[in-house]
XYZ file of C-alpha atoms in Angstrom:
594
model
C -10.135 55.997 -81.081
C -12.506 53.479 -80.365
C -10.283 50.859 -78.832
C -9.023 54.223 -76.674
C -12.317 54.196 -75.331
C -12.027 50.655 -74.662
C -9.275 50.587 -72.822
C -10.099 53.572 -70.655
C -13.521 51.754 -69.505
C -12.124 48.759 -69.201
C -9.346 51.105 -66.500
C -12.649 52.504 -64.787
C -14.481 48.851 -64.077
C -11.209 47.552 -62.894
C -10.553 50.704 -60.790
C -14.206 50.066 -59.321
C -13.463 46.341 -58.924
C -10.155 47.399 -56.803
C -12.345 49.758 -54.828
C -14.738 47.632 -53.954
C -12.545 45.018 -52.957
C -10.921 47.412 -50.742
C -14.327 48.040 -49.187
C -15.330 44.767 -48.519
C -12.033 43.848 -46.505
C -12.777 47.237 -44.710
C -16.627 45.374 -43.310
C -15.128 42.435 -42.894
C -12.048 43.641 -40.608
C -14.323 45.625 -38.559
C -16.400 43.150 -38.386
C -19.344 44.577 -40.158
C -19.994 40.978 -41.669
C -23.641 41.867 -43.618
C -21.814 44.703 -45.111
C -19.049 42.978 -46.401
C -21.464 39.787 -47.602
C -23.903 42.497 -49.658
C -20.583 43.292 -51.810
C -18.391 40.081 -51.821
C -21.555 37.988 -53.328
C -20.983 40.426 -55.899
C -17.388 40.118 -56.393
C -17.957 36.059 -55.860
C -20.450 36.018 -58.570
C -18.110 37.788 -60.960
C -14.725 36.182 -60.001
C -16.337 32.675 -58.687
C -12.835 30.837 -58.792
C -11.360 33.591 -56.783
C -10.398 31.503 -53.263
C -9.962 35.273 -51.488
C -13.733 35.869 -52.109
C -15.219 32.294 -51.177
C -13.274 32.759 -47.725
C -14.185 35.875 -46.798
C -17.970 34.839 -47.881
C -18.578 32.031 -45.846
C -16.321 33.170 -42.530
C -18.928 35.733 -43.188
C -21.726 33.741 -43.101
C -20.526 31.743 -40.250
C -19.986 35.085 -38.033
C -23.620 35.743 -39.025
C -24.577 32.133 -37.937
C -25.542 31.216 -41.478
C -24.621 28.321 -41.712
C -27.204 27.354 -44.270
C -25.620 29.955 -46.731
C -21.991 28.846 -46.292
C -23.017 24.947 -46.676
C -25.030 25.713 -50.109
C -21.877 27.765 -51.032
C -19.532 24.754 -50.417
C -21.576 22.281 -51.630
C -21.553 23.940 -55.243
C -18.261 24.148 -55.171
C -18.119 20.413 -54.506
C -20.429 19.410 -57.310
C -18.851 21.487 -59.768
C -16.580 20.023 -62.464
C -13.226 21.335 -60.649
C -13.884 19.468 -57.397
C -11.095 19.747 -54.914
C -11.192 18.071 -51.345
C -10.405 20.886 -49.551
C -13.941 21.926 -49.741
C -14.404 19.234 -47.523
C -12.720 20.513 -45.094
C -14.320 23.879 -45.193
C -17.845 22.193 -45.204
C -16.893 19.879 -42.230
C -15.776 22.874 -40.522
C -19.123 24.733 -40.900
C -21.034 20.770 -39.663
C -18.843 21.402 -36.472
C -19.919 24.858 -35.496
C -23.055 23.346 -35.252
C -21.910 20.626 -33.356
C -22.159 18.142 -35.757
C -19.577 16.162 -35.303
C -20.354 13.255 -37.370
C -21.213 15.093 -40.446
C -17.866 16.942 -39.459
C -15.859 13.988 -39.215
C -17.488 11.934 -42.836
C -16.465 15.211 -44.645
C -12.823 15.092 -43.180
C -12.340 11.851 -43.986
C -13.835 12.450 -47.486
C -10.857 15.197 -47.906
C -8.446 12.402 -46.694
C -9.542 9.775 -48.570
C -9.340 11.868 -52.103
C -5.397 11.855 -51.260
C -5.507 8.117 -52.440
C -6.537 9.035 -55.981
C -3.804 11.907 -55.993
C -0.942 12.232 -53.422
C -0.574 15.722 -54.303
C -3.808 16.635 -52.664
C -2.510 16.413 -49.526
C -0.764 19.650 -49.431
C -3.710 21.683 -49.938
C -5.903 19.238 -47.652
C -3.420 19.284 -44.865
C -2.858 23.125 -45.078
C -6.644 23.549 -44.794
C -6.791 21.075 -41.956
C -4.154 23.662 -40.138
C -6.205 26.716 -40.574
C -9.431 25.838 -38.576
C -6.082 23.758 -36.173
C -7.251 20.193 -37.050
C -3.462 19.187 -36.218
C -4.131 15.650 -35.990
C -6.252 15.309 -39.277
C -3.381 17.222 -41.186
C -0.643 14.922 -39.703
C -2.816 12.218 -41.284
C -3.055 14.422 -44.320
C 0.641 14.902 -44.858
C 2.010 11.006 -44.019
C -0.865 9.968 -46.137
C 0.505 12.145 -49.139
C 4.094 10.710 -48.505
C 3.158 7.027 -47.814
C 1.291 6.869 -51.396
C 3.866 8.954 -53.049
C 7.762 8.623 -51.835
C 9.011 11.491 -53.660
C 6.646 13.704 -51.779
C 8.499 16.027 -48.817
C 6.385 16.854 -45.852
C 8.815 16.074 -43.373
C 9.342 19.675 -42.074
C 6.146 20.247 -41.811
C 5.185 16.968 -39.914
C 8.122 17.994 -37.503
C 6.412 21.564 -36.886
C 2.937 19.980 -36.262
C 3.979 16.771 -34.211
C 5.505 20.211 -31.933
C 2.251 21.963 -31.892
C 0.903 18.094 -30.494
C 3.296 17.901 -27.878
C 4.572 14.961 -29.571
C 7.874 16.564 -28.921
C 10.259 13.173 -29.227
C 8.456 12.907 -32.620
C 9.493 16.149 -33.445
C 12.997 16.182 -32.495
C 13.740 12.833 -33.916
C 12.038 13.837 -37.766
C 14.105 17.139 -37.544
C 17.388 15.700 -37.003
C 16.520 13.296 -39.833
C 15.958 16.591 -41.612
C 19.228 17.711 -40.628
C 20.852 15.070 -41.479
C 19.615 14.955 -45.954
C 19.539 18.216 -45.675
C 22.282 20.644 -43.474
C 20.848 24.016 -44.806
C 17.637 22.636 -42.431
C 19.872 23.532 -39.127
C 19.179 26.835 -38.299
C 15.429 26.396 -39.566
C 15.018 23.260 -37.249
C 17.237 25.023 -34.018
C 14.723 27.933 -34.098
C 11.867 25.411 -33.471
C 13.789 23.684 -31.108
C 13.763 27.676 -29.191
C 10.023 27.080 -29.215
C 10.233 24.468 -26.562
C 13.645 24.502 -25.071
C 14.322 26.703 -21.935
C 17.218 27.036 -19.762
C 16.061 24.794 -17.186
C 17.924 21.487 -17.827
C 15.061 19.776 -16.385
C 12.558 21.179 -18.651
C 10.604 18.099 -20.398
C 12.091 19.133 -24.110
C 15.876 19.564 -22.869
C 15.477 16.126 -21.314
C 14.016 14.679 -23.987
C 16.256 16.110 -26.637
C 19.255 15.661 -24.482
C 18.043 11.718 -24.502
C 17.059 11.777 -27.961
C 20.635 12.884 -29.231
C 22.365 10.625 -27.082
C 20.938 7.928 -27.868
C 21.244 8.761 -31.757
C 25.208 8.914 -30.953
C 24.962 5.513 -29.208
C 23.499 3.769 -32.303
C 25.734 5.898 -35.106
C 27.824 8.333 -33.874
C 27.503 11.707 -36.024
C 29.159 15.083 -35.813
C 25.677 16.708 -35.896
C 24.197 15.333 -32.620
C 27.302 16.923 -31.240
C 26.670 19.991 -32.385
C 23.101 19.590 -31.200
C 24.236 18.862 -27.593
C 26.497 21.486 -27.907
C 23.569 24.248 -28.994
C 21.642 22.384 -26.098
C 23.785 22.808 -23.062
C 24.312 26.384 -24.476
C 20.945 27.311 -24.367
C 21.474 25.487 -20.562
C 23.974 28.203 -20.146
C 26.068 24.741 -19.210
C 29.421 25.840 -20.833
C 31.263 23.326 -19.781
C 29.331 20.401 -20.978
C 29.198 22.505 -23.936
C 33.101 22.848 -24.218
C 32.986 19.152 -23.827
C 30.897 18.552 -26.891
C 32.923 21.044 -28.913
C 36.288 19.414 -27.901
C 34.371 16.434 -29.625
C 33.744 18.363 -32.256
C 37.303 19.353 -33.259
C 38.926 15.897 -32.794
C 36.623 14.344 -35.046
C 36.784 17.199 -37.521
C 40.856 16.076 -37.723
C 41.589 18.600 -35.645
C 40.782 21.556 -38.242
C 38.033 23.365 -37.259
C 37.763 25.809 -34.170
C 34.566 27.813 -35.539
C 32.308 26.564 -32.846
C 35.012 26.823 -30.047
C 35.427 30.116 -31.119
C 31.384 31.163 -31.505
C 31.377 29.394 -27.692
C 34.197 31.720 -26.226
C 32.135 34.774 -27.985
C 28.911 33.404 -26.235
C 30.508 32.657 -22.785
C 32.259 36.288 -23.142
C 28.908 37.837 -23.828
C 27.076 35.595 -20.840
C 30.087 36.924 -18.536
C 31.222 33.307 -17.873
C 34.805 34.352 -17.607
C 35.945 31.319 -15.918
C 34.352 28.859 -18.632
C 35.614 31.270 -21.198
C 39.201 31.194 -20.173
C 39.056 27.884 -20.285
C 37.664 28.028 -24.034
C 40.183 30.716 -25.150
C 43.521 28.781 -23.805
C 41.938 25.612 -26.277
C 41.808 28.141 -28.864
C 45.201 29.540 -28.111
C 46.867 26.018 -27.354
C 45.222 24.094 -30.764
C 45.320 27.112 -33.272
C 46.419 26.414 -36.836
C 47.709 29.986 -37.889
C 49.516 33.191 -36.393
C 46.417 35.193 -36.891
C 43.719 32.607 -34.880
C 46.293 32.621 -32.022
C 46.379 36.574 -31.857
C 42.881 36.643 -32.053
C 42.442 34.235 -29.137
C 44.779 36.365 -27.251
C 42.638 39.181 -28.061
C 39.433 37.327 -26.209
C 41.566 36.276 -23.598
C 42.990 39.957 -22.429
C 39.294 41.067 -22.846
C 38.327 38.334 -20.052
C 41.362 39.534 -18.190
C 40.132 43.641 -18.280
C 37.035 42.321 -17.240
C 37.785 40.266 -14.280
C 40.980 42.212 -12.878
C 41.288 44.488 -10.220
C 43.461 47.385 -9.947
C 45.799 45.851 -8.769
C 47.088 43.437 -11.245
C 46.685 46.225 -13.735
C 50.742 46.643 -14.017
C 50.835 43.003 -14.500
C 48.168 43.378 -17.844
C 50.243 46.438 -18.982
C 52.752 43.719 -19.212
C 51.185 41.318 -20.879
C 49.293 43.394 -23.265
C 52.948 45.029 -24.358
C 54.877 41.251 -24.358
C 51.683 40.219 -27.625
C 52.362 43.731 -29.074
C 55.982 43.171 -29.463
C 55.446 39.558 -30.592
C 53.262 40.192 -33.371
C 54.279 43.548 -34.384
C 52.713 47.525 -33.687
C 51.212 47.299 -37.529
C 47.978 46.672 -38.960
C 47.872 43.247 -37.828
C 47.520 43.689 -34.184
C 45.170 47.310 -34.662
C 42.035 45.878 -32.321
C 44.274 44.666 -29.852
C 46.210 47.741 -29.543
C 42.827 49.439 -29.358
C 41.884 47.728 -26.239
C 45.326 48.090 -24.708
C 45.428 52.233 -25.176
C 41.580 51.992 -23.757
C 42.716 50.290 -21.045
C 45.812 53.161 -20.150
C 43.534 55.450 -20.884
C 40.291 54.435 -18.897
C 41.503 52.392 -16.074
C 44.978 53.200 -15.971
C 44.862 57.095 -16.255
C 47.776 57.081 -18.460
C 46.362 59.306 -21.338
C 49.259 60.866 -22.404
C 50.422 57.421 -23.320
C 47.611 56.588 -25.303
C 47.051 59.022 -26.660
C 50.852 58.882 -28.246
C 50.316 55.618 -29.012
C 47.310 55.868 -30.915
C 48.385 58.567 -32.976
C 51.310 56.489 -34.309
C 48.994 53.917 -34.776
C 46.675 56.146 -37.310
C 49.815 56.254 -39.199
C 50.903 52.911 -40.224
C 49.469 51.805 -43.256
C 45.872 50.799 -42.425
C 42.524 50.650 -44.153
C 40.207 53.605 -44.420
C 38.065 51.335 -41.576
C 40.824 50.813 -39.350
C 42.004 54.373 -39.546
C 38.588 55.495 -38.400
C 38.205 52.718 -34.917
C 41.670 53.903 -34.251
C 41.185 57.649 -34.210
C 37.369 56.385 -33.038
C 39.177 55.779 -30.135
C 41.844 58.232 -29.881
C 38.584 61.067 -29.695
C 36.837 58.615 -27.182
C 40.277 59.082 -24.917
C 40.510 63.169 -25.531
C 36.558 63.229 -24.161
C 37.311 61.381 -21.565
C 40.297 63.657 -20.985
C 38.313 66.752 -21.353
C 39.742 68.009 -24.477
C 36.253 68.295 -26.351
C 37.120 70.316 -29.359
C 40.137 68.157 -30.297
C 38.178 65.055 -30.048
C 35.109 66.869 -32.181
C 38.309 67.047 -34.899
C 38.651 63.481 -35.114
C 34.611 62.541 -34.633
C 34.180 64.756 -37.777
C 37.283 63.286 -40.041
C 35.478 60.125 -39.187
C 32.214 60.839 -40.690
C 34.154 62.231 -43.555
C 36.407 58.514 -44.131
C 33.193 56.099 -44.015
C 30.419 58.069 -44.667
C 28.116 55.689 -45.717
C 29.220 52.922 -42.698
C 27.149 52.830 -39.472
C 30.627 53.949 -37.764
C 29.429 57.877 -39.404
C 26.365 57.739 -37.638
C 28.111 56.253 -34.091
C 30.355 59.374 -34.552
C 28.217 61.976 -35.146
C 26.186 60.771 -32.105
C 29.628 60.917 -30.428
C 29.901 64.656 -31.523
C 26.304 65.312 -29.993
C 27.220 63.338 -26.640
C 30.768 65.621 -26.664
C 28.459 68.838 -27.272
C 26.176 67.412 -24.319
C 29.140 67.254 -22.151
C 30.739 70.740 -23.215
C 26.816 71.962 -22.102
C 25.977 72.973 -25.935
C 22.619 71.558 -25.924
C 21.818 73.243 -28.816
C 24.307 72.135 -30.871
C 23.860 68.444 -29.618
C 20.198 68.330 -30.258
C 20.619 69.639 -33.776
C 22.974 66.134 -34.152
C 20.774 63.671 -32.718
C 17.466 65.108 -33.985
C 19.281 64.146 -37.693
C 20.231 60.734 -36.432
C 16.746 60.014 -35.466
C 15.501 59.876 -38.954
C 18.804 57.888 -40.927
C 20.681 55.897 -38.118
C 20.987 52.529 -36.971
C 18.166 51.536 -34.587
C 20.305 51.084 -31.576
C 22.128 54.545 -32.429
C 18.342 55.828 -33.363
C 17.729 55.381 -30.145
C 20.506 56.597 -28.269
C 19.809 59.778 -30.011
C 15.925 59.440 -28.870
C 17.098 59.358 -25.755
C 19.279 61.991 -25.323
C 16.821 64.670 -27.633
C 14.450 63.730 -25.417
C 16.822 64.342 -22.132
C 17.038 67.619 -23.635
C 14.147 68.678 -24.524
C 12.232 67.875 -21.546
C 14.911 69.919 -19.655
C 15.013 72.831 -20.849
C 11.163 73.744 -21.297
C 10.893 74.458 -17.131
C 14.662 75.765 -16.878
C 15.925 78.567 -19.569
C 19.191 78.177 -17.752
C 19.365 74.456 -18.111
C 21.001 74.482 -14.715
C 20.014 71.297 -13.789
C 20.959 69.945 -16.881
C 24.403 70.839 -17.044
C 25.160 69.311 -13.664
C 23.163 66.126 -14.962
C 25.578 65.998 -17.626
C 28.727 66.434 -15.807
C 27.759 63.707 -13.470
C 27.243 61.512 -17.005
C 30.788 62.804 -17.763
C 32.283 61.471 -14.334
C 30.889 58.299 -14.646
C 32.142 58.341 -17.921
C 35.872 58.810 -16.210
C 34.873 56.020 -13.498
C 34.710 58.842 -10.773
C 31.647 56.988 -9.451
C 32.035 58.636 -6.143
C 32.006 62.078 -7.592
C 29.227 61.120 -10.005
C 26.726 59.784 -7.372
C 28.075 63.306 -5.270
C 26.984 65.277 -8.169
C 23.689 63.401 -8.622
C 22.693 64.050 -5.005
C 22.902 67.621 -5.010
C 20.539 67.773 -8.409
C 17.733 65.784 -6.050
C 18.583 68.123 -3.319
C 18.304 71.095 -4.963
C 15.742 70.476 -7.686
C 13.598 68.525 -6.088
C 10.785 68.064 -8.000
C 11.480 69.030 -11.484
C 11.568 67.280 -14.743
C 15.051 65.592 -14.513
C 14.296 64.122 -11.123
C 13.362 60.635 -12.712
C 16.544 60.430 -14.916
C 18.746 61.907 -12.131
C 17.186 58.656 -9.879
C 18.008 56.116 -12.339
C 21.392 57.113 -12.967
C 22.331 57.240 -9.493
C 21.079 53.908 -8.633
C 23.140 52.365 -11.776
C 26.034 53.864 -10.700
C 25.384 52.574 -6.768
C 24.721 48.751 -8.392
C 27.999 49.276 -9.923
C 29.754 50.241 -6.791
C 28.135 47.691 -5.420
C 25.712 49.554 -2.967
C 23.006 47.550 -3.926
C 20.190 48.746 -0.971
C 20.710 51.910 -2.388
C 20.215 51.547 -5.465
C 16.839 49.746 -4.114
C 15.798 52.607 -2.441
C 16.536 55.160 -5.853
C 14.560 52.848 -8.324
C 11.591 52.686 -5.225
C 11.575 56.352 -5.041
C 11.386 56.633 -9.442
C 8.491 53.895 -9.028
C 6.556 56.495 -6.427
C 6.944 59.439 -7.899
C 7.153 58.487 -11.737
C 5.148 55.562 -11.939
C 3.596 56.211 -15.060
C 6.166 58.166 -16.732
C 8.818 56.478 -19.546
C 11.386 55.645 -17.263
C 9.455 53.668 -14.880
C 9.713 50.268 -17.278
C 13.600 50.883 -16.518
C 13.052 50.992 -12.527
C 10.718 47.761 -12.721
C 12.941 46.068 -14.406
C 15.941 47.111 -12.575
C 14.360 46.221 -9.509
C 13.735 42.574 -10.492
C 17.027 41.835 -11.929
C 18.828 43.235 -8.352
C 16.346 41.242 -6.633
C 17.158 38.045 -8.469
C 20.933 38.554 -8.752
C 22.506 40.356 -5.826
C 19.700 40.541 -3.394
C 18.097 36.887 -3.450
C 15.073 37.796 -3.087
C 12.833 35.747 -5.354
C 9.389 36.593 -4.665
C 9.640 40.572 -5.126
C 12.064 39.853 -8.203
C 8.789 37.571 -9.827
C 7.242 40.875 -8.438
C 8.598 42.870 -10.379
C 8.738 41.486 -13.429
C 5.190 40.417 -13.405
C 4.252 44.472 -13.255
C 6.039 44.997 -16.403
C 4.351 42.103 -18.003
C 0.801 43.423 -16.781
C 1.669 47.212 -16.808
C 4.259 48.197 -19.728
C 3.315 45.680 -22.473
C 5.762 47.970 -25.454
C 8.819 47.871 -22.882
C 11.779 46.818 -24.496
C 12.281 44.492 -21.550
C 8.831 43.090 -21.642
C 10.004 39.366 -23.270
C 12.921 39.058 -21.062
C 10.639 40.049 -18.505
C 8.074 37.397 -19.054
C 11.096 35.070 -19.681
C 12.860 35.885 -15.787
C 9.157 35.221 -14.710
C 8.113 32.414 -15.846
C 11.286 30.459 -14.970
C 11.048 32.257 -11.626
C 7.215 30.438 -11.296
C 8.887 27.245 -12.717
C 7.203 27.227 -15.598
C 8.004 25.385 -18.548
C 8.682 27.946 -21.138
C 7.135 28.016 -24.591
């Protein structure tokens, strides 16, 4: 019983402990420093090797000014029996808010010069160094350290620090050494290398990497600094200099490796280079070591083609896309690419009947669970578009049966809500997203944030949901690339609500679909009118933004597109398109980007 009691008090006092621990963070974050002193002396005096505590205590007492009260703190810690140099640094810190530099500067070099008797110290002296930003003293800190002791490894940090400097040929020149013993370093050292690097060759870090590598490869030629110059020009957006390096790559490699021609096709796909990333795909295609590389090249290469073709070399694609089929079979091998090609009869071709057929003979060739579902993922997608809703809500719900737990369940049950939107049962549809909020994927999350809110917001002013039902079969025409008929429908929802709720959305959709038809002063004048009338409402971010990009791209107009992007910087700080933002503007101002 007695050792009961023991342990329960012994529970209590460290409850307390906990507690007041708790409370003296609480001061101390609001700023209520003689609050948070009153109980951390406490806590100090009971745990005094407890490095949380000292902190706290004399940032404290510095806030306060005390600077009497912090130095007698340090200064016991110094003369204890554990001394350790760091305190130094803490008490040379608290000379130098007082402007007194030279006792400052004897106690810093007191922390240094303890590295001599152990090497080791000059982790924890450097790291202290870098928390009042002392950069140069913990540079000294950290070569000291390794100049004394060899086996000692502060070369990543020395390349982070001699960054923060601006020593930035320093920098690139101890990371590639990195790279170099060490190959796991590359992706740690090319997100540093983001830091300073900007898409403006001219920038002072692309020219003095650029130099840096090259001059490397001059002395001993290495693979990696073509690799670097290849991740260079790509952050450049200069594919072809980066295809260069990557040809380089692959002959040196013996001709055996076409993993970073391939992750540069992707890239140039994605920038919607198509003319660089032909040129990357027919390498591929030309130099590839197996059936299956070659078909997947092809793959790339017909979804450049549906990208950059006009309607009227669409019989020619039919053509080609049927001449791969029949070369590498209608099985399992060639599913994705038969994918695209029934997309492409169905969507741009208008032969649905087709694809549909297709498709369905697809679905039964002998095909993983996976497959099955992205074929008949598509074969619903083509029945929506085709206005057969409740056979396409079949196959969305066999889907979420097949891979339940895969993100492809979610993408189809928000597929079921958008078909529900488009059939005009809103009810039904916001039951389906309002589930996906809570358990999806953020990007689906928020595609079904989007369209909850869409209709919610419209149906509170309008029982009928009038409005809201033409909205939606204008987002069903665009769907079916009847822009014409879209942008018709759109104009007679501002002409004859005028004014209510669905206004803003019906503005913003109408000027996407005019910058994709290519009416571009339009589409101006819609995302004006959303700024007027909406400007503080959530869609406004969208209109800024949209502004500024068709400013910079299609309009050339530089000065409204810095504009414009300068608004959301200053006005809609939590916009998704707040970095990019400050990105477009900054290089817009010629800055150099950090």
């Amino acid at each position: 019983m007695r050792n009961i009691f023991i342990v329960f008090f012994f529970l209590i006092g460290a409850a307390s402990f906990a507690q007041s621990e708790l409370l003296a963070k609480n001061y101390f974050d609001k700023g209520d420093y003689e609050k948070a002193i009153s109980i951390y002396e406490k806590l100090y005096k009971e745990s005094p090797y407890k490095r949380d505590y000292l902190s706290a205590l004399i940032e404290s007492y510095q806030q306060l000014e005390n600077f009497e009260a912090a130095q007698k703190l340090l200064e016991e810690k110094i003369d204890s029996r554990r001394t350790q140099p760091q305190f130094y640094v803490d008490l040379g810190y608290n000379f130098a808010l007082q402007n007194r530099d030279t006792l400052a500067f004897d106690n810093y070099k007191k922390a240094i010069d303890a590295i001599d008797e152990k090497p080791n110290y000059s982790s924890i002296v450097a790291k202290y160094f870098e928390k009042y930003s002392l950069l140069d003293q913990a540079v000294i800190a950290y070569e000291k350290g390794m100049q004394i002791n060899p086996e000692l490894d502060f070369n990543i940090q020395l390349a982070r620090l001699y960054g923060e400097q601006g020593k930035l040929e320093l920098m690139f020149s101890r990371y590639i050494d990195l790279m170099q013993s060490r190959p796991t370093y590359k992706s740690i050292a090319q997100r540093n290398f983001s830091l300073y690097v900007t898409e403006d060759p001219e920038n002072e870090a692309n020219v003095i990497l650029r130099k840096t590598l090259l001059k490397k490869s001059q002395e001993s030629p290495d693979l990696l600094y073509n690799e670097l110059l290849s991740w260079l020009f790509i952050q450049q957006k200069d594919f072809k200099k980066a295809f260069a390096q990557e040809k380089a790559i692959y002959k040196r490699t013996e001709e055996v490796d076409l993993g970073g021609m391939t992750d540069l096709a992707l890239i140039t796909i994605a920038e919607e280079n198509y003319e660089n990333a032909i040129d990357v795909i027919n390498f591929i295609i030309e130099n590839a070591a197996t059936p299956s590389s070659k078909l997947q090249a092809y793959q790339y290469l017909m979804k450049v083609k549906l990208k950059t073709s006009e309607e009227k070399d669409y019989p020619q694609l039919e053509e080609q896309f049927e001449a791969l089929i029949s070369e590498y079979g209608a099985g399992k091998n060639t599913y994705q690419l038969q994918i695209d090609y029934n997309h492409f009869l169905a969507f741009d071709t208008k032969k649905v009947d087709k694809a549909i057929t297709n498709l369905k003979a697809l679905a039964d060739e002998q095909l993983s669970k996976y497959q099955e579902a992205r074929v008949k993922m598509e074969l619903a997608d083509i029945l929506v578009f085709d206005e057969k809703f409740n056979r396409a809500l079949i196959y969305y719900s066999q889907i979420q049966k097949m891979v339940e737990s895969d993100v492809l369940a979610q993408e189809a049950r928000y597929k079921v809500a958008r078909t529900s939107y488009y059939k005009g049962d809103f009810v039904w549809a916001k039951a389906q997203v309002d589930v996906l909020r809570k358990s999806a994927s953020q990007l689906i999350a928020n595609d079904a944030l989007q369209l909850a809110l869409m209709i919610h917001d419209n149906s509170l002013e309008d029982s009928l949901q009038t409005a809201l039902k033409k909205f939606a079969r204008a987002d069903l025409l665009a769907l079916q690339n009847k822009n014409k008929e879209a942008i018709t429908q759109l104009d007679d929802i501002l002409t004859n609500h005028k004014g209510e709720k669905i206004e803003d959305e019906t503005l913003l959709k109408q000027g996407e679909l005019f910058e994709k038809t290519k009416q571009f002063t339009k589409a101006e004048a819609n995302y004006l009118k959303l700024i007027e009338l909406y400007k503080t409402d959530i869609l406004a971010d969208d209109a800024y933004y949209r502004l500024a990009k068709l400013y910079e791209n299609e309009l050339q107009d530089q000065v409204k597109a810095k504009e414009f992007y300068e608004q959301i910087i200053f006005n809609f700080a939590d916009s998704i398109y707040f970095v990019e933002a400050r990105k477009r503007f900054r290089m817009l101002r010629g800055d150099e980007i950090e």
